[in-house]
Amino acid sequence: GDEIDLAVYRVVQEALTNAMRHGRASRVSIQFWIVDGNLELCVQDDGVGAAEIAKGIGRAGMEERVGRLGGTVRAGNAAEGGFRLSVRIPLPRKE
């Protein structure tokens, strides 16, 4: 629906902005999939990662938007380098 579409759009927009502005990334991977009735989104970059993960306005906005949909946001350094943002949003059940 429109609310999920807008939330995903804004999350990807913020993740790309952060990858360029803070991570100085040259590559960003965006993956979507549906698992067990949830939309899962992963945005990972090859930037410098983060020494400390602070919750700024962008992250707070993502969590608020996704939280209203019953979803979760996780963010942190990726094991292979760079930064990873993972979002899970439950999808409405079709009857």
Short mmCIF file of C-alpha atoms in Angstrom, two decimals:
data_model
loop_
_atom_site.label_atom_id
_atom_site.label_comp_id
_atom_site.label_asym_id
_atom_site.label_seq_id
_atom_site.Cartn_x
_atom_site.Cartn_y
_atom_site.Cartn_z
CA GLY A 1 0.00 0.00 0.00
CA ASP A 2 0.86 3.65 -0.22
CA GLU A 3 2.03 3.94 3.40
CA ILE A 4 4.50 1.06 3.04
CA ASP A 5 5.66 2.39 -0.34
CA LEU A 6 6.36 5.82 1.13
CA ALA A 7 8.14 4.39 4.17
CA VAL A 8 10.41 2.22 1.99
CA TYR A 9 11.11 5.14 -0.36
CA ARG A 10 12.10 7.42 2.54
CA VAL A 11 14.24 4.74 4.20
CA VAL A 12 16.16 4.10 0.96
CA GLN A 13 16.50 7.85 0.38
CA GLU A 14 17.96 8.38 3.87
CA ALA A 15 20.24 5.34 3.60
CA LEU A 16 21.67 6.56 0.28
CA THR A 17 22.21 10.04 1.68
CA ASN A 18 24.02 8.62 4.71
CA ALA A 19 26.14 6.28 2.58
CA MET A 20 27.41 9.21 0.54
CA ARG A 21 27.57 11.90 3.21
CA HIS A 22 28.91 9.94 6.18
CA GLY A 23 30.23 6.68 4.77
CA ARG A 24 31.90 8.09 1.65
CA ALA A 25 30.71 4.93 -0.11
CA SER A 26 31.41 4.24 -3.76
CA ARG A 27 28.96 1.30 -4.00
CA VAL A 28 25.59 0.68 -2.44
CA SER A 29 23.52 -2.50 -2.65
CA ILE A 30 19.76 -2.38 -2.12
CA GLN A 31 17.88 -5.65 -1.74
CA PHE A 32 14.18 -6.32 -1.14
CA TRP A 33 12.52 -9.64 -0.48
CA ILE A 34 9.44 -11.08 1.20
CA VAL A 35 9.96 -13.65 3.95
CA ASP A 36 7.16 -15.11 6.08
CA GLY A 37 4.77 -12.24 5.29
CA ASN A 38 7.33 -9.52 5.93
CA LEU A 39 8.96 -7.08 3.54
CA GLU A 40 12.67 -7.15 4.25
CA LEU A 41 14.95 -4.42 2.98
CA CYS A 42 18.73 -4.33 3.23
CA VAL A 43 20.86 -1.36 2.19
CA GLN A 44 24.59 -2.00 2.42
CA ASP A 45 27.49 0.18 1.35
CA ASP A 46 31.24 -0.17 1.02
CA GLY A 47 32.02 3.00 2.94
CA VAL A 48 34.03 3.57 6.08
CA GLY A 49 31.37 2.29 8.47
CA ALA A 50 30.78 4.02 11.79
CA ALA A 51 32.97 4.15 14.88
CA GLU A 52 29.85 5.02 16.89
CA ILE A 53 26.27 4.65 15.74
CA ALA A 54 24.39 7.75 16.83
CA LYS A 55 20.66 8.08 16.44
CA GLY A 56 20.23 11.33 14.54
CA ILE A 57 17.18 12.89 12.98
CA GLY A 58 17.35 10.62 9.92
CA ARG A 59 17.52 7.38 11.88
CA ALA A 60 14.84 8.55 14.31
CA GLY A 61 12.60 9.39 11.34
CA MET A 62 13.17 5.97 9.81
CA GLU A 63 12.36 4.20 13.07
CA GLU A 64 9.22 6.28 13.59
CA ARG A 65 7.95 5.71 10.04
CA VAL A 66 8.70 1.96 10.08
CA GLY A 67 7.51 1.57 13.67
CA ARG A 68 4.06 2.96 12.77
CA LEU A 69 3.80 0.00 10.39
CA GLY A 70 4.82 -2.49 13.10
CA GLY A 71 8.30 -2.87 11.66
CA THR A 72 11.87 -2.69 12.92
CA VAL A 73 15.10 -0.98 11.86
CA ARG A 74 18.59 -2.29 12.57
CA ALA A 75 21.77 -0.48 11.63
CA GLY A 76 25.44 -1.21 12.10
CA ASN A 77 28.77 -1.96 10.57
CA ALA A 78 28.77 -4.83 8.09
CA ALA A 79 31.12 -7.74 8.83
CA GLU A 80 32.68 -7.39 5.38
CA GLY A 81 33.19 -3.63 5.80
CA GLY A 82 30.95 -0.66 5.25
CA PHE A 83 27.56 -0.13 6.81
CA ARG A 84 24.30 -2.10 6.70
CA LEU A 85 20.75 -0.98 7.33
CA SER A 86 18.11 -3.70 7.70
CA VAL A 87 14.38 -3.05 7.82
CA ARG A 88 11.51 -5.48 8.35
CA ILE A 89 7.90 -4.45 7.79
CA PRO A 90 4.97 -6.86 8.24
CA LEU A 91 2.77 -6.95 5.16
CA PRO A 92 -1.01 -6.88 5.42
CA ARG A 93 -2.53 -10.31 4.99
CA LYS A 94 -4.60 -10.79 1.84
CA GLU A 95 -7.84 -12.62 2.39
#
